[in-house]
XYZ file of C-alpha atoms in Angstrom:
565
model
C -9.609 -12.804 -9.835
C -10.410 -10.756 -6.754
C -9.022 -7.661 -8.471
C -11.172 -8.248 -11.641
C -14.146 -8.720 -9.690
C -13.672 -5.397 -7.982
C -13.145 -3.579 -11.175
C -16.373 -5.133 -12.488
C -18.365 -3.701 -9.652
C -17.910 -0.362 -11.172
C -20.107 -1.548 -13.880
C -23.193 -2.021 -11.834
C -24.448 1.634 -11.774
C -24.642 1.135 -15.492
C -27.275 -1.919 -15.406
C -29.468 -0.447 -17.752
C -26.900 0.159 -20.600
C -25.443 -3.321 -19.991
C -28.643 -4.778 -20.305
C -29.007 -3.040 -23.940
C -25.417 -3.920 -24.772
C -26.343 -7.649 -23.774
C -29.299 -7.535 -26.011
C -27.226 -6.123 -28.895
C -24.559 -8.701 -28.258
C -26.955 -11.577 -28.113
C -28.497 -10.495 -31.530
C -25.102 -9.820 -32.978
C -23.969 -13.364 -31.602
C -27.160 -14.990 -33.364
C -26.773 -13.444 -36.762
C -23.242 -14.508 -36.564
C -24.109 -17.940 -35.975
C -26.859 -17.819 -38.662
C -24.664 -16.355 -41.526
C -22.705 -19.713 -42.012
C -26.140 -21.566 -42.145
C -27.212 -19.309 -44.954
C -24.283 -20.145 -46.823
C -25.077 -23.862 -46.365
C -28.578 -23.276 -47.438
C -27.408 -21.539 -50.619
C -24.788 -24.187 -51.676
C -27.182 -26.904 -51.254
C -30.034 -25.158 -53.133
C -27.605 -24.422 -56.172
C -27.791 -27.877 -57.674
C -31.877 -27.728 -57.794
C -31.791 -24.816 -59.839
C -34.659 -22.892 -57.905
C -33.973 -19.266 -58.572
C -37.091 -17.929 -56.133
C -35.444 -20.065 -53.349
C -31.724 -18.849 -54.081
C -33.006 -15.122 -54.199
C -34.994 -15.446 -50.855
C -31.844 -17.030 -49.194
C -29.753 -14.051 -50.627
C -32.260 -11.721 -49.238
C -32.391 -13.282 -45.827
C -28.696 -13.270 -46.156
C -28.703 -9.457 -46.530
C -31.473 -8.808 -43.960
C -29.224 -11.017 -41.324
C -25.981 -8.701 -42.346
C -28.142 -5.387 -41.974
C -29.094 -6.528 -38.314
C -25.927 -7.736 -37.501
C -24.452 -4.307 -38.250
C -26.857 -2.493 -36.506
C -26.477 -4.652 -33.430
C -22.572 -4.223 -33.750
C -22.812 -0.720 -33.629
C -25.625 -0.643 -30.707
C -23.182 -2.933 -28.512
C -19.862 -0.978 -29.407
C -21.740 2.450 -28.632
C -23.240 1.155 -25.274
C -20.094 -0.557 -24.185
C -18.103 2.440 -25.117
C -20.126 4.923 -22.989
C -20.246 2.366 -20.170
C -16.418 2.110 -20.310
C -15.644 5.747 -20.643
C -18.031 6.595 -17.505
C -16.413 3.558 -15.440
C -13.097 5.141 -16.083
C -14.345 8.926 -15.447
C -15.717 7.729 -12.053
C -12.519 5.545 -11.135
C -10.155 8.225 -12.126
C -12.372 10.886 -9.983
C -12.328 8.514 -7.172
C -8.727 8.166 -7.277
C -7.987 11.683 -7.084
C -10.569 12.300 -4.610
C -9.039 9.756 -2.370
C -5.394 11.047 -3.127
C -6.448 14.383 -1.813
C -7.945 12.651 1.240
C -4.636 10.728 2.134
C -2.236 11.701 4.828
C 1.243 13.950 4.006
C 3.283 10.758 5.176
C 1.631 9.074 2.363
C 2.651 11.724 -0.384
C 6.058 11.842 1.141
C 6.790 8.416 0.994
C 5.500 7.706 -2.714
C 7.108 9.147 -5.605
C 4.870 11.720 -7.654
C 5.699 10.126 -10.787
C 4.672 6.737 -9.687
C 1.134 8.146 -8.585
C 0.832 10.061 -11.787
C 1.761 6.793 -13.644
C -1.043 5.217 -11.776
C -3.704 8.145 -12.585
C -2.719 8.030 -16.402
C -1.256 4.864 -17.690
C -2.799 2.197 -15.427
C -6.246 4.174 -15.940
C -5.857 3.852 -19.825
C -5.191 0.309 -19.588
C -8.300 -0.287 -17.838
C -10.335 2.177 -20.239
C -9.179 0.046 -23.008
C -10.335 -3.026 -20.897
C -13.704 -1.753 -20.184
C -14.337 -0.131 -23.625
C -13.220 -2.881 -25.873
C -11.896 -6.049 -24.560
C -14.836 -6.753 -22.229
C -16.951 -6.766 -25.198
C -14.862 -9.958 -26.608
C -15.244 -11.464 -23.207
C -18.890 -11.078 -23.140
C -19.670 -11.551 -26.937
C -17.260 -14.451 -27.518
C -19.081 -17.240 -25.268
C -22.391 -16.826 -27.196
C -20.815 -17.266 -30.563
C -18.845 -20.192 -29.465
C -21.628 -21.907 -27.497
C -23.951 -21.115 -30.633
C -21.661 -22.433 -33.292
C -20.810 -25.572 -31.448
C -24.503 -26.464 -31.066
C -24.870 -25.727 -34.672
C -21.968 -28.023 -35.609
C -23.166 -31.054 -33.293
C -26.345 -30.503 -35.319
C -24.577 -30.915 -38.788
C -22.369 -33.848 -37.834
C -21.494 -34.878 -34.248
C -18.975 -37.069 -35.319
C -16.793 -34.285 -36.977
C -17.554 -31.918 -34.195
C -15.974 -34.501 -31.589
C -13.092 -34.813 -33.954
C -12.580 -30.958 -33.808
C -13.421 -30.579 -30.188
C -10.372 -33.139 -29.331
C -8.116 -30.970 -31.436
C -9.118 -27.572 -29.855
C -7.484 -28.131 -26.375
C -3.964 -27.709 -28.125
C -4.692 -24.371 -28.945
C -6.378 -23.562 -25.605
C -3.513 -25.284 -23.750
C -1.113 -22.923 -25.701
C -3.255 -19.703 -24.889
C -3.107 -20.627 -21.101
C 0.630 -21.002 -21.051
C 1.273 -17.830 -22.902
C -1.162 -15.984 -20.553
C 0.637 -17.129 -17.589
C 3.848 -15.539 -19.058
C 2.323 -12.599 -19.997
C 0.782 -11.629 -16.444
C 4.504 -11.506 -14.965
C 5.670 -9.538 -17.960
C 2.759 -6.947 -17.987
C 3.517 -6.344 -14.161
C 7.109 -5.849 -14.714
C 6.558 -3.664 -17.626
C 4.030 -1.444 -15.994
C 6.540 -0.897 -12.893
C 9.211 0.138 -15.170
C 6.913 2.450 -16.825
C 5.998 4.033 -13.326
C 9.741 4.135 -12.310
C 10.749 6.001 -15.812
C 7.856 8.445 -15.382
C 8.849 9.089 -11.606
C 12.505 9.824 -12.753
C 11.596 12.151 -15.597
C 9.135 13.965 -13.258
C 11.883 14.408 -10.737
C 14.556 15.530 -13.244
C 12.225 18.040 -14.886
C 11.203 19.457 -11.507
C 14.639 19.923 -10.557
C 15.935 20.997 -13.889
C 17.731 23.969 -12.343
C 19.633 22.060 -9.905
C 20.717 19.665 -12.727
C 21.963 22.685 -15.220
C 23.863 24.274 -12.204
C 25.875 21.183 -11.386
C 26.080 20.519 -15.300
C 24.615 16.986 -14.794
C 22.825 16.857 -18.180
C 25.004 13.958 -19.455
C 24.647 12.094 -16.239
C 20.805 12.325 -16.191
C 20.685 11.200 -19.828
C 22.503 8.167 -18.818
C 20.184 7.470 -16.057
C 17.079 7.899 -18.372
C 18.616 5.763 -21.154
C 19.173 2.950 -18.588
C 15.521 3.068 -17.327
C 14.462 3.685 -20.707
C 16.425 0.756 -22.151
C 15.217 -1.287 -18.969
C 11.634 -0.399 -20.102
C 12.215 -1.547 -23.619
C 13.605 -4.660 -22.707
C 10.601 -5.847 -20.842
C 7.953 -4.240 -23.292
C 9.674 -6.052 -26.119
C 9.541 -9.206 -24.137
C 5.810 -9.009 -24.227
C 5.667 -8.001 -28.123
C 8.080 -11.076 -28.941
C 5.547 -13.434 -26.591
C 2.449 -12.046 -28.441
C 4.445 -12.409 -31.847
C 4.850 -15.907 -31.021
C 1.723 -16.718 -29.603
C -0.757 -15.706 -32.392
C 1.155 -17.679 -35.199
C 1.469 -20.796 -33.062
C -2.165 -20.549 -32.049
C -2.919 -20.098 -36.007
C -0.634 -22.967 -36.910
C -2.441 -25.520 -34.536
C -5.847 -23.973 -35.667
C -4.685 -24.501 -39.379
C -3.771 -28.133 -38.663
C -6.946 -28.659 -37.276
C -8.808 -27.536 -40.111
C -6.765 -29.712 -42.255
C -7.528 -32.772 -40.419
C -11.194 -31.875 -40.195
C -11.333 -31.138 -44.094
C -9.706 -34.370 -44.908
C -12.410 -36.288 -42.477
C -15.294 -34.203 -43.854
C -14.497 -34.650 -47.619
C -14.713 -38.481 -46.951
C -18.049 -37.958 -45.495
C -19.067 -36.135 -48.425
C -18.044 -38.957 -50.665
C -19.744 -41.416 -48.577
C -23.008 -39.159 -48.625
C -23.588 -38.801 -44.955
C -22.658 -34.930 -45.335
C -23.719 -32.582 -48.051
C -21.213 -30.277 -49.730
C -23.293 -27.161 -48.163
C -23.047 -28.877 -44.766
C -19.392 -29.237 -44.990
C -18.882 -25.737 -46.323
C -20.873 -24.450 -43.341
C -19.058 -26.504 -40.939
C -15.730 -25.198 -42.008
C -17.207 -21.481 -41.932
C -18.539 -22.450 -38.441
C -14.913 -23.295 -37.404
C -13.738 -19.767 -38.731
C -16.406 -18.377 -36.612
C -15.263 -20.296 -33.498
C -11.363 -19.835 -34.335
C -11.649 -15.931 -34.412
C -12.527 -15.536 -30.592
C -10.176 -18.141 -29.964
C -7.396 -16.260 -31.609
C -8.402 -12.991 -30.034
C -8.526 -14.519 -26.811
C -4.735 -14.616 -26.956
C -4.586 -10.579 -27.195
C -7.548 -10.548 -24.603
C -5.698 -12.663 -22.279
C -2.801 -10.205 -22.173
C -4.955 -7.180 -21.608
C -6.873 -8.903 -18.789
C -3.662 -9.547 -17.078
C -2.619 -5.931 -17.940
C -5.948 -4.882 -16.520
C -5.496 -7.040 -13.439
C -2.125 -5.740 -12.857
C -3.380 -2.083 -13.556
C -6.192 -2.614 -11.210
C -3.687 -3.943 -8.535
C -1.847 -0.618 -8.665
C -4.738 1.591 -8.412
C -6.197 -0.416 -5.435
C -3.036 -0.326 -3.528
C -3.777 3.430 -3.735
C -7.732 3.053 -2.781
C -6.921 0.707 -0.008
C -4.933 3.193 2.114
C -6.824 4.791 4.499
C -7.335 8.370 4.087
C -7.061 10.916 7.146
C -9.384 10.515 9.944
C -12.689 12.654 9.017
C -14.238 13.121 12.407
C -17.377 15.035 12.520
C -16.602 17.265 15.470
C -15.437 20.491 14.142
C -12.998 22.603 16.632
C -14.193 25.940 17.700
C -10.916 28.411 18.065
C -11.998 31.529 19.591
C -8.710 32.480 21.249
C -5.656 30.710 19.639
C -4.338 29.169 22.781
C -2.083 26.178 22.090
C -1.409 23.680 24.949
C 1.356 20.762 24.012
C 1.438 18.252 26.690
C 4.079 15.270 27.369
C 4.520 14.857 23.604
C 6.743 12.375 21.889
C 6.813 11.406 18.188
C 8.928 8.862 16.051
C 8.913 8.784 12.050
C 9.600 5.090 11.027
C 10.452 3.893 14.458
C 13.128 6.637 14.769
C 12.483 8.981 17.635
C 11.876 12.865 16.486
C 10.308 14.597 19.280
C 10.643 13.817 22.941
C 8.641 14.729 25.906
C 7.758 18.303 24.505
C 5.876 20.589 26.910
C 4.641 23.785 25.929
C 1.996 26.385 26.090
C 1.530 29.397 23.933
C -1.152 32.033 25.117
C -3.834 33.824 23.049
C -2.046 36.441 21.127
C 1.526 35.573 21.845
C 4.167 35.690 19.104
C 6.431 32.726 19.811
C 9.532 31.739 17.678
C 10.748 28.114 17.402
C 14.370 27.896 16.372
C 17.145 25.199 16.543
C 19.758 23.533 14.443
C 18.819 21.462 11.285
C 16.986 18.231 12.447
C 16.274 19.516 15.724
C 12.418 18.886 14.991
C 11.055 22.255 14.321
C 8.916 21.509 11.268
C 7.827 18.088 12.819
C 6.332 20.018 15.685
C 4.432 22.236 13.104
C 3.191 19.348 11.156
C 1.776 17.906 14.351
C 0.053 21.145 15.511
C -1.723 20.871 11.833
C -2.736 17.366 12.418
C -0.411 15.854 9.477
C 0.756 13.328 11.908
C -0.522 11.967 15.560
C 1.936 12.018 18.465
C 3.033 8.417 19.879
C 2.505 9.907 23.495
C 1.126 13.035 24.589
C -1.707 15.425 23.034
C -1.999 18.938 21.399
C -4.826 20.909 22.751
C -6.193 24.312 21.121
C -8.437 26.417 23.392
C -8.717 23.350 25.520
C -9.882 20.800 22.641
C -7.682 17.844 21.856
C -7.044 18.117 18.127
C -6.849 14.348 17.636
C -10.548 14.069 18.315
C -11.515 17.229 15.913
C -12.303 17.676 12.445
C -8.869 18.217 10.763
C -10.611 20.096 7.972
C -12.122 22.805 10.865
C -8.680 22.668 12.191
C -6.838 23.774 9.159
C -9.403 26.404 8.081
C -8.474 28.184 11.497
C -4.587 28.074 11.166
C -3.032 30.264 8.307
C 0.295 28.703 7.211
C 3.260 29.778 5.237
C 5.346 26.620 4.582
C 9.040 26.270 4.226
C 8.711 25.523 0.700
C 6.072 27.951 -0.836
C 3.719 26.446 -3.606
C 1.910 28.487 -5.928
C -0.428 27.041 -8.596
C -0.667 28.173 -12.369
C -2.912 30.938 -12.359
C -3.176 34.701 -11.437
C -1.387 36.522 -8.632
C -5.347 37.116 -7.523
C -6.039 33.551 -7.576
C -3.256 32.434 -5.729
C -3.886 34.998 -2.749
C -7.421 33.963 -2.653
C -6.681 29.958 -2.901
C -7.735 29.236 0.457
C -10.669 31.808 0.223
C -11.971 31.971 -3.362
C -15.038 34.167 -2.596
C -13.182 36.837 -0.962
C -13.611 40.311 -2.820
C -11.036 42.358 -4.839
C -10.609 44.673 -1.773
C -10.067 41.959 0.606
C -7.299 40.623 -1.592
C -5.617 43.761 -2.271
C -5.739 44.513 1.739
C -4.006 41.045 2.401
C -1.130 41.954 -0.524
C -0.652 45.280 1.292
C -0.252 43.403 4.980
C 2.294 41.069 3.080
C 4.058 44.048 1.484
C 3.582 42.492 -1.901
C 1.316 45.223 -3.391
C 4.503 47.028 -4.601
C 5.967 44.565 -6.816
C 2.289 43.347 -7.781
C 1.878 46.873 -9.083
C 4.768 46.742 -11.155
C 3.676 43.439 -13.039
C 2.311 43.550 -16.695
C -1.014 42.779 -15.404
C -1.169 43.394 -11.637
C -3.180 41.009 -9.626
C -4.293 39.622 -12.986
C -0.692 38.475 -13.892
C -0.090 34.717 -14.780
C 2.553 33.559 -12.476
C 3.482 30.597 -14.144
C 4.045 26.987 -13.149
C 5.084 26.568 -9.567
C 5.163 30.545 -9.645
C 8.215 30.267 -11.890
C 7.834 33.923 -13.134
C 8.087 35.255 -9.792
C 11.349 35.568 -7.617
C 11.546 33.618 -4.418
C 10.774 36.601 -2.178
C 7.859 37.310 -4.446
C 6.419 34.137 -3.955
C 6.870 34.100 -0.195
C 5.006 37.243 0.139
C 2.292 36.055 -1.976
C 2.132 33.100 0.243
C 1.941 35.224 3.568
C -1.056 37.158 1.868
C -2.882 33.780 1.256
C -2.437 32.685 4.708
C -3.620 36.324 6.224
C -6.673 36.776 3.941
C -8.413 33.727 5.838
C -8.052 35.955 9.072
C -6.576 32.991 10.811
C -6.646 32.534 14.657
C -3.218 30.951 14.522
C -0.596 32.054 12.061
C 2.186 29.937 11.425
C 5.277 31.186 9.679
C 7.949 28.343 8.690
C 11.048 29.980 7.550
C 8.515 32.474 5.578
C 10.906 35.328 4.792
C 14.099 33.334 4.064
C 14.120 34.746 0.554
C 13.213 38.223 1.588
C 16.082 41.161 1.887
C 16.418 42.372 5.574
C 14.963 45.979 5.161
C 11.710 44.153 3.365
C 11.664 41.441 6.342
C 11.671 44.402 8.705
C 8.598 45.872 7.173
C 6.985 42.725 6.704
C 7.578 41.749 10.378
C 6.113 44.844 11.507
C 2.800 44.477 9.183
C 2.354 40.986 10.311
C 2.366 42.102 13.891
C -0.016 44.835 13.418
C -2.463 42.560 11.461
C -1.970 39.297 13.983
C -2.025 41.714 17.244
C -4.883 39.590 18.838
C -4.007 36.115 17.300
C -1.597 33.714 18.137
C 1.815 33.771 15.896
C 4.229 30.890 15.482
C 7.488 31.758 13.763
C 9.957 28.913 12.771
C 13.322 30.724 11.816
C 17.114 30.096 11.031
C 17.597 33.678 10.518
C 17.622 34.841 14.191
C 17.765 38.394 13.526
C 14.039 38.218 12.401
C 12.751 36.727 15.743
C 14.381 39.031 18.142
C 11.172 41.187 19.184
C 9.198 37.763 19.641
C 7.457 37.574 23.219
C 9.057 34.413 23.479
C 11.747 32.033 22.041
C 11.531 28.259 22.068
C 15.110 26.561 21.515
C 15.058 22.993 19.936
C 17.905 20.742 20.028
C 17.829 16.868 19.096
C 13.899 16.533 19.418
C 13.614 18.349 23.002
C 13.001 21.857 24.322
C 16.505 22.927 25.371
C 15.583 26.489 26.258
C 12.531 28.971 26.591
C 12.719 32.845 27.036
C 13.168 36.144 25.539
C 16.353 36.987 23.375
C 17.883 38.624 26.393
C 17.056 35.878 28.619
C 18.511 33.157 26.529
C 21.695 35.369 25.766
C 22.231 35.266 29.508
C 21.996 31.531 29.673
C 24.807 31.075 27.645
C 23.338 28.079 26.078
C 22.142 26.549 22.739
C 20.536 29.842 21.654
C 23.574 31.953 22.335
C 25.514 29.485 20.269
C 23.263 29.584 17.184
C 23.134 33.446 17.448
C 26.814 33.753 17.486
C 27.320 31.347 14.825
C 24.578 33.615 12.661
């Protein structure tokens, strides 16, 4: 119930539309209740053979039907508008919130599961807000109005009807409880299926290289069968609930007809009133029957809402209104320790990187190199210690301003669908063509760009699929350089570039970043020999610091890495 109330809060900005829709629903409900009464008037008038009165009743009935149609159109349009706008706002809210969540959230959550919540769960809510909420609000008006008229027609017959009705209501409630569990299980399985499909398609090259097509087909078939099984459970329940409620309703009508017929024979009820009474039972039974499906959709909406609020309730990254001012790019790391999921990753890190210094960070896999970079970027906060940039603790500064001052080329280069030019200027969309070309020259990307079919306007494809690994890396370097960062971080930035191109690229970056701080994370040690200092990490600690020659003389971790490379 709490979830449903939270969802309904999204309707509040559309009070005027909701008021208009409520007015239309009130008119529609009144006309719906009036129609059987007009049938009663017509039938009771027929024996008197009064054509003028009959014509008036028919004309009035036509007028009521016209008003009913217009009211139905009005309520449908207004509620559809509300539903679409609510979903538009909710989808935007989810997406905005996702962008504000921490890197750790995105690493722990499966992409397919998140996509399922933005698409499938939001689609369920769209159906609920645009259609089912109409029935939920409208049906009570019709039921209350119809019961009031039934009591007026024949209160004893009405009481008999109300005694029989709880059987159908009880069946609906029982089915509703089972539907809630099935709806939740079905949605969870759809999220899992979508997540697995996204993962397989994202890694399609790996699947083909290892000839695992049949294995993935079997995995997909298993997940798909599991989803089908639970989905079909829901279908069976709906298929059973509808006829059962209808059967109970029909039995009730037969009993009411039998008692009503005796009342007509005894003269306490007219034929017109009995016909109208049966019409009203039909008017009431329709909302009750729709309640079976509506109940399922309500349970699905609650389940979808829970999935969405699970995301929205996760706290975003801290948004401190204290922009960091980086003029030099001096980095001071003091007594830093960090654990991930209670597992120690970094321990007692102390490091100072001077303004304009070129520092390499090396070490075996799992030494903590990338984690240290993520901490400098504010993706995580240290358990102990602090990171200062130009004397400012980054934990108390705006992450937006911090990241705007740092150029990063990540280990896994990410390009977006679009042109080469758009990808280079991604971090700075207002840059001129000359500045984009200058950044491309600095990253040694200009030569291969000139050979592309449309040059800088060439589409790179999804994830940059139309470019080679080395070409993608050079565009990523240009993207980092163009913002003129005070600090440049290169995390395995040249791993896909041949040694000759790497040398040219290194020299070019050195010129561009001669007055800025540069941090290079590398496995290929030949690429960092000319760095001012090399920081060697091992098992989450700094094992050695020095120049290439100094570290070789120490005969320690660095020398072993260098000789093994």
